XYZ file of C-alpha atoms in Angstrom:
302
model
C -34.052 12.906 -10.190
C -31.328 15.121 -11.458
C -28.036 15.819 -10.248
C -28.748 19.638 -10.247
C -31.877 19.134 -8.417
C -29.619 17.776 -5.798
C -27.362 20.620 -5.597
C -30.537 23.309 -5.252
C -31.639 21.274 -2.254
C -28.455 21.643 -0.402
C -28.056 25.397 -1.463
C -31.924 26.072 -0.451
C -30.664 23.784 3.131
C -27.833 25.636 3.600
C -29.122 29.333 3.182
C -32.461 28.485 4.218
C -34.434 30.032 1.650
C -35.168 29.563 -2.202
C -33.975 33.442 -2.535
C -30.837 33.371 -0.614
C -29.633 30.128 -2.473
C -30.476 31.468 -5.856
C -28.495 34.722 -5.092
C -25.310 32.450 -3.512
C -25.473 29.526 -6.871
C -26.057 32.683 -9.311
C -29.808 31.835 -10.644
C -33.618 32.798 -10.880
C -35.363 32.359 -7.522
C -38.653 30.585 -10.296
C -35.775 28.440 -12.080
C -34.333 26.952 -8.525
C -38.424 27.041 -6.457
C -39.422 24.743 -9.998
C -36.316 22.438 -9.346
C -37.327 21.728 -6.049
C -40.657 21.292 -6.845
C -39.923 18.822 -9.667
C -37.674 16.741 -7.088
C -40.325 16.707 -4.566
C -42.758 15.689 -7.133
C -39.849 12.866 -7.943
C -39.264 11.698 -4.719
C -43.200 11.470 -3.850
C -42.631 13.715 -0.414
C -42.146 16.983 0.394
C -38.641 18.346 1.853
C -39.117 21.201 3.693
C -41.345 23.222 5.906
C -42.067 26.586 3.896
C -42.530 29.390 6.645
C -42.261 33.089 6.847
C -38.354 33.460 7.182
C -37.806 30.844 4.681
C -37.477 27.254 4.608
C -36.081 24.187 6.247
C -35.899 20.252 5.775
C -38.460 18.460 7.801
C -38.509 14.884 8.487
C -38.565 13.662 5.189
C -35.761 16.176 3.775
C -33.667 15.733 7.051
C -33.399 11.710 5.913
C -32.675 12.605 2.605
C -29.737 15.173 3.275
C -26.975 12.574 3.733
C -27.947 10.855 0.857
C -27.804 14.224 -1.289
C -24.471 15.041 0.364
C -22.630 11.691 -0.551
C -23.940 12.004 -4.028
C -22.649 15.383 -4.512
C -19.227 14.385 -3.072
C -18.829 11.379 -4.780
C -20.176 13.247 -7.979
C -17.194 15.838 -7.338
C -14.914 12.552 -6.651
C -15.557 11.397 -10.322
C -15.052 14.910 -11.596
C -11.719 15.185 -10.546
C -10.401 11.391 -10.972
C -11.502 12.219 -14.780
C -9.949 15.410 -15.031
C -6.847 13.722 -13.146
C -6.602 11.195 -15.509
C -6.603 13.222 -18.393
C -3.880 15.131 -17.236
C -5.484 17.778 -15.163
C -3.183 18.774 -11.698
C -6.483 20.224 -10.335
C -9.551 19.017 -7.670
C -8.920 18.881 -3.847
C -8.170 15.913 -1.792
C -10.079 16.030 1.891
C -8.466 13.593 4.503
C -8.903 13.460 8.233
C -5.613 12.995 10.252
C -5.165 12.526 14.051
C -2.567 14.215 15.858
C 0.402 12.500 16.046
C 0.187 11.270 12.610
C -0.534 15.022 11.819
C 3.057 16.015 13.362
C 5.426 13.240 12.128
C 3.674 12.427 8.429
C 1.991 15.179 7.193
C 4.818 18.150 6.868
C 6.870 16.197 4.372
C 4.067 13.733 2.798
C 2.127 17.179 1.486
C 5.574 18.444 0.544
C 6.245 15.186 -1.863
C 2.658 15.426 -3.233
C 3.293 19.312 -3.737
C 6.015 18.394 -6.178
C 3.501 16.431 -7.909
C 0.291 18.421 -7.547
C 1.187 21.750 -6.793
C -2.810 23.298 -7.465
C -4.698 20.289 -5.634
C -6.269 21.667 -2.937
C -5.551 20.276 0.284
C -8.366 20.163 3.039
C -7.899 18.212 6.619
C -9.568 17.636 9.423
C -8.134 16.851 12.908
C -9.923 13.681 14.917
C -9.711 9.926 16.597
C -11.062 7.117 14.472
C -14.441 8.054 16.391
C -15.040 11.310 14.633
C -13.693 10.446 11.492
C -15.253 7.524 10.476
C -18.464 8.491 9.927
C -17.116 11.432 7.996
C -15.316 9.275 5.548
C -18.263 6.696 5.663
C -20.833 9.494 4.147
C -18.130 10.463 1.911
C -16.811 13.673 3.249
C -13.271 12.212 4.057
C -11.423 10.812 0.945
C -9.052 8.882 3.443
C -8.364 9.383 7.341
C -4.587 8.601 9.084
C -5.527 7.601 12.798
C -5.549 4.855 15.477
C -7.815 2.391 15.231
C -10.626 1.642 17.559
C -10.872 -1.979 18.803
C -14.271 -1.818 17.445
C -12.866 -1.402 13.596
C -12.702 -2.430 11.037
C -16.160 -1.476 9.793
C -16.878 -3.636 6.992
C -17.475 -0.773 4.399
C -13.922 0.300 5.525
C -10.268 -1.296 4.658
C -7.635 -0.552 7.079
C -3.516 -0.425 6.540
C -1.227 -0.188 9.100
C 1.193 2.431 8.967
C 2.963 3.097 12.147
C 3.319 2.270 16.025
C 2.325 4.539 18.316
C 3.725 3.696 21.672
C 1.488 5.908 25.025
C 3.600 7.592 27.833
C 2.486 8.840 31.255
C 2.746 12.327 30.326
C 2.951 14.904 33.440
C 4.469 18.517 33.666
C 7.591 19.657 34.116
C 8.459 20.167 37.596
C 5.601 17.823 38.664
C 5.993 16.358 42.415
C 5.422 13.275 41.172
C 7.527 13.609 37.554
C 10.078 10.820 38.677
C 7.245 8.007 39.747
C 8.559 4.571 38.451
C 5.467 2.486 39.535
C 1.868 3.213 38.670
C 1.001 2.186 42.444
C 2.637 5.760 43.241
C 0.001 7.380 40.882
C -2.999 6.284 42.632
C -4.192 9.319 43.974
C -3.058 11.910 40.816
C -5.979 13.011 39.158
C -6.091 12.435 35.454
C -7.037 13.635 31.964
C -9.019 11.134 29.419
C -8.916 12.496 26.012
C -11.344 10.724 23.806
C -13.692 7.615 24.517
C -13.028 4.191 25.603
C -10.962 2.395 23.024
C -9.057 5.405 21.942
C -5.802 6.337 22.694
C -6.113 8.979 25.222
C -8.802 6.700 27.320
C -5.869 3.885 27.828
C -5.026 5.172 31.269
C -8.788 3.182 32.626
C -7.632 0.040 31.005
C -3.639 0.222 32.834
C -5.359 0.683 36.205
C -7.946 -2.145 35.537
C -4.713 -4.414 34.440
C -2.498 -4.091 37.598
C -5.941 -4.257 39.928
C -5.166 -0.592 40.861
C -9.392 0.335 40.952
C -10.478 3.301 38.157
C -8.289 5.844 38.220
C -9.009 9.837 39.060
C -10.747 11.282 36.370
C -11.879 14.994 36.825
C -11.793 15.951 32.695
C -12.730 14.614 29.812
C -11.511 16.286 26.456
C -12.098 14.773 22.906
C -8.266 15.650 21.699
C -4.879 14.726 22.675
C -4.106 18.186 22.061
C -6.588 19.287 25.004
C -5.303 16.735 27.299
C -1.561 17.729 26.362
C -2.245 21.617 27.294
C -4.694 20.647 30.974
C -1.277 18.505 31.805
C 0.620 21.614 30.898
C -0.882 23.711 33.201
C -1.832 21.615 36.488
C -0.956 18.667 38.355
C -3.130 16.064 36.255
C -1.484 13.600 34.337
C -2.138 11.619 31.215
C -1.316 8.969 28.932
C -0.337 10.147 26.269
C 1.559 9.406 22.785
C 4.947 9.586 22.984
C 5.503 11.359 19.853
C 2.998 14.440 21.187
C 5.023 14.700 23.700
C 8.709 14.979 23.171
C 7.966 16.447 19.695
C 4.711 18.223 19.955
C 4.007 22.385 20.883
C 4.245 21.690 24.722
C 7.546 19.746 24.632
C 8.987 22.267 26.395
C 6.429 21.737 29.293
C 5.950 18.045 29.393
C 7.833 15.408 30.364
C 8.072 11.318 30.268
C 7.080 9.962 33.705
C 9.308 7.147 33.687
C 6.625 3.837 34.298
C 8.316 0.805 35.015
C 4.441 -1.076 34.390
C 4.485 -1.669 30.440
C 1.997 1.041 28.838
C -0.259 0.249 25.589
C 0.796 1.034 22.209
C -1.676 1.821 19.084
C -1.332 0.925 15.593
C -1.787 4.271 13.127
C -3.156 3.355 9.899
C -4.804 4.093 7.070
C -8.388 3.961 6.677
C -10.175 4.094 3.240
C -14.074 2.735 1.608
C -13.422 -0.741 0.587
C -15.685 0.109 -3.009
C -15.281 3.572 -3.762
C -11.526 4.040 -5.289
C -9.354 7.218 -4.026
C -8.813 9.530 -7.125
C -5.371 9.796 -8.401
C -4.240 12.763 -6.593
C -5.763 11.006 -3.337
C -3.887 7.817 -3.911
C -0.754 10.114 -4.812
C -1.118 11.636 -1.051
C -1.489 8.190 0.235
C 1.266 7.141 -0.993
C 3.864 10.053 0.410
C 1.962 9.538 4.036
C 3.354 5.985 3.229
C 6.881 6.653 2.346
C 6.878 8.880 4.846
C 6.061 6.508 7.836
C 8.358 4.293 6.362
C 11.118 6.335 6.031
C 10.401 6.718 10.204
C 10.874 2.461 10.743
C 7.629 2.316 11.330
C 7.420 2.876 15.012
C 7.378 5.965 16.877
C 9.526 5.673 20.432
């Protein structure tokens, strides 16, 4: 099996048909149908269902897509760590990043690295530990800044803590109920859950449970703080919340602290990296400014 071969299945998966990928990688429509053909004839099974529109993976070529994805991105990871090494400011660095770690790290960490590594291109994706660990597990993610799950960590994953992450009850600003100091006086607010159980935005089911207060009134589920942050905004739901997203995040202005007396959980933000695969240099040179950057913060957000 070559490498190339590799490439003209993804192209072929992603246009969905031998002529539209040879036009998009620049070759013959015979040189790319006899590369597939000689990586069928490799791998002993055929990959896709040939019809009248074109072609997609069956079965057999749907099992073998994550496998051809990781080794192209791990074939571009070696690409760059060897260009990087020999001097080369060029490649791109992919990391996930979850949303309070997006708004106190990431402005001056990608400044630092820019001093650095001006022409690396920077790509990141916004998430909770559930949505981007499997991304960095097949290799899309270089590294990912989040909370961890209580269910981490995975053993093809080392973890390294970088900041606390205290929750708030988060409400709106003018809310009847804004100046509660006891969760008892909640009981009948309807709330936001942003994310599933273990995450941050969840929390608010495992408060009630601890103070014997029955499960709480959920109406919405979102899968981002910043969802939950903007429903709060704009109604009479509350949520828990970071503290960070909310006395420093785009609704500020509109959200406010619910002062709790009850003491509200906290999360740890960390790094998360593949315990074999090393980070290229101008990953572990963004790595490192997300770390003097958290640092430079005391290492708790409050």
């Amino acid at each position: 099996m070559k490498l190339q071969q590799v490439f003209d299945f993804l192209a072929v998966t992603q246009h969905g048909s031998v002529h539209a990928a040879a036009r998009a990688t620049g070759q013959t429509q015979p040189a790319m149908t006899k590369s597939l053909r000689r990586l069928e004839r490799t791998l002993g099974l055929p990959l896709f269902d040939r019809h009248a529109k074109g072609m997609r993976p069956n079965d057999y070529g749907r099992r073998f897509l994550p496998h051809a994805q990781h080794l192209v991105h791990e074939t571009k990871r070696a690409r760059d760590t060897m260009a990087q090494m020999r001097g080369d400011r060029l490649g791109t660095v992919q990391y996930g990043i979850s949303a309070v770690a997006s708004l106190l790290l990431a402005p001056s960490a990608i400044q630092g690295f820019r001093l650095i590594y001006p022409q690396i291109e920077l790509s990141s994706r916004s998430g909770l530990c559930h949505t981007l660990t499997p991304q960095l597990l097949d290799g899309q993610l270089d590294f990912a800044i989040c909370p961890l799950s209580h269910d981490l960590p995975d053993s093809q994953l080392k973890t390294r803590p970088l900041m606390e992450s205290p929750m708030a009850m988060a409400a709106r600003r003018g809310h009847p109920l804004g100046q509660a100091r006891s969760l008892h006086a909640l009981q009948d607010v309807v709330f936001t859950i942003a994310g599933p159980p273990g995450q941050p935005g969840a929390s608010i089911c495992q408060v009630f449970d601890q103070h014997e207060l029955g499960p709480p009134k959920v109406d919405m589920h979102t899968d981002g703080l910043i969802d939950a942050a903007a429903l709060v905004a704009n109604s009479d739901r509350m949520a828990l919340l970071p503290t960070a997203l909310i006395s420093t995040g785009l609704l500020r202005e509109q959200l406010e602290i619910v002062p709790i007396e009850e003491p509200l959980p906290s999360y740890v933000i960390s790094l998360l990296q593949r315990t074999v695969q090393p980070l290229t240099p101008a990953a572990e040179a963004l790595v490192a400014q997300f770390e003097r950057q958290a640092s430079q913060l005391g290492g708790t957000l409050s």
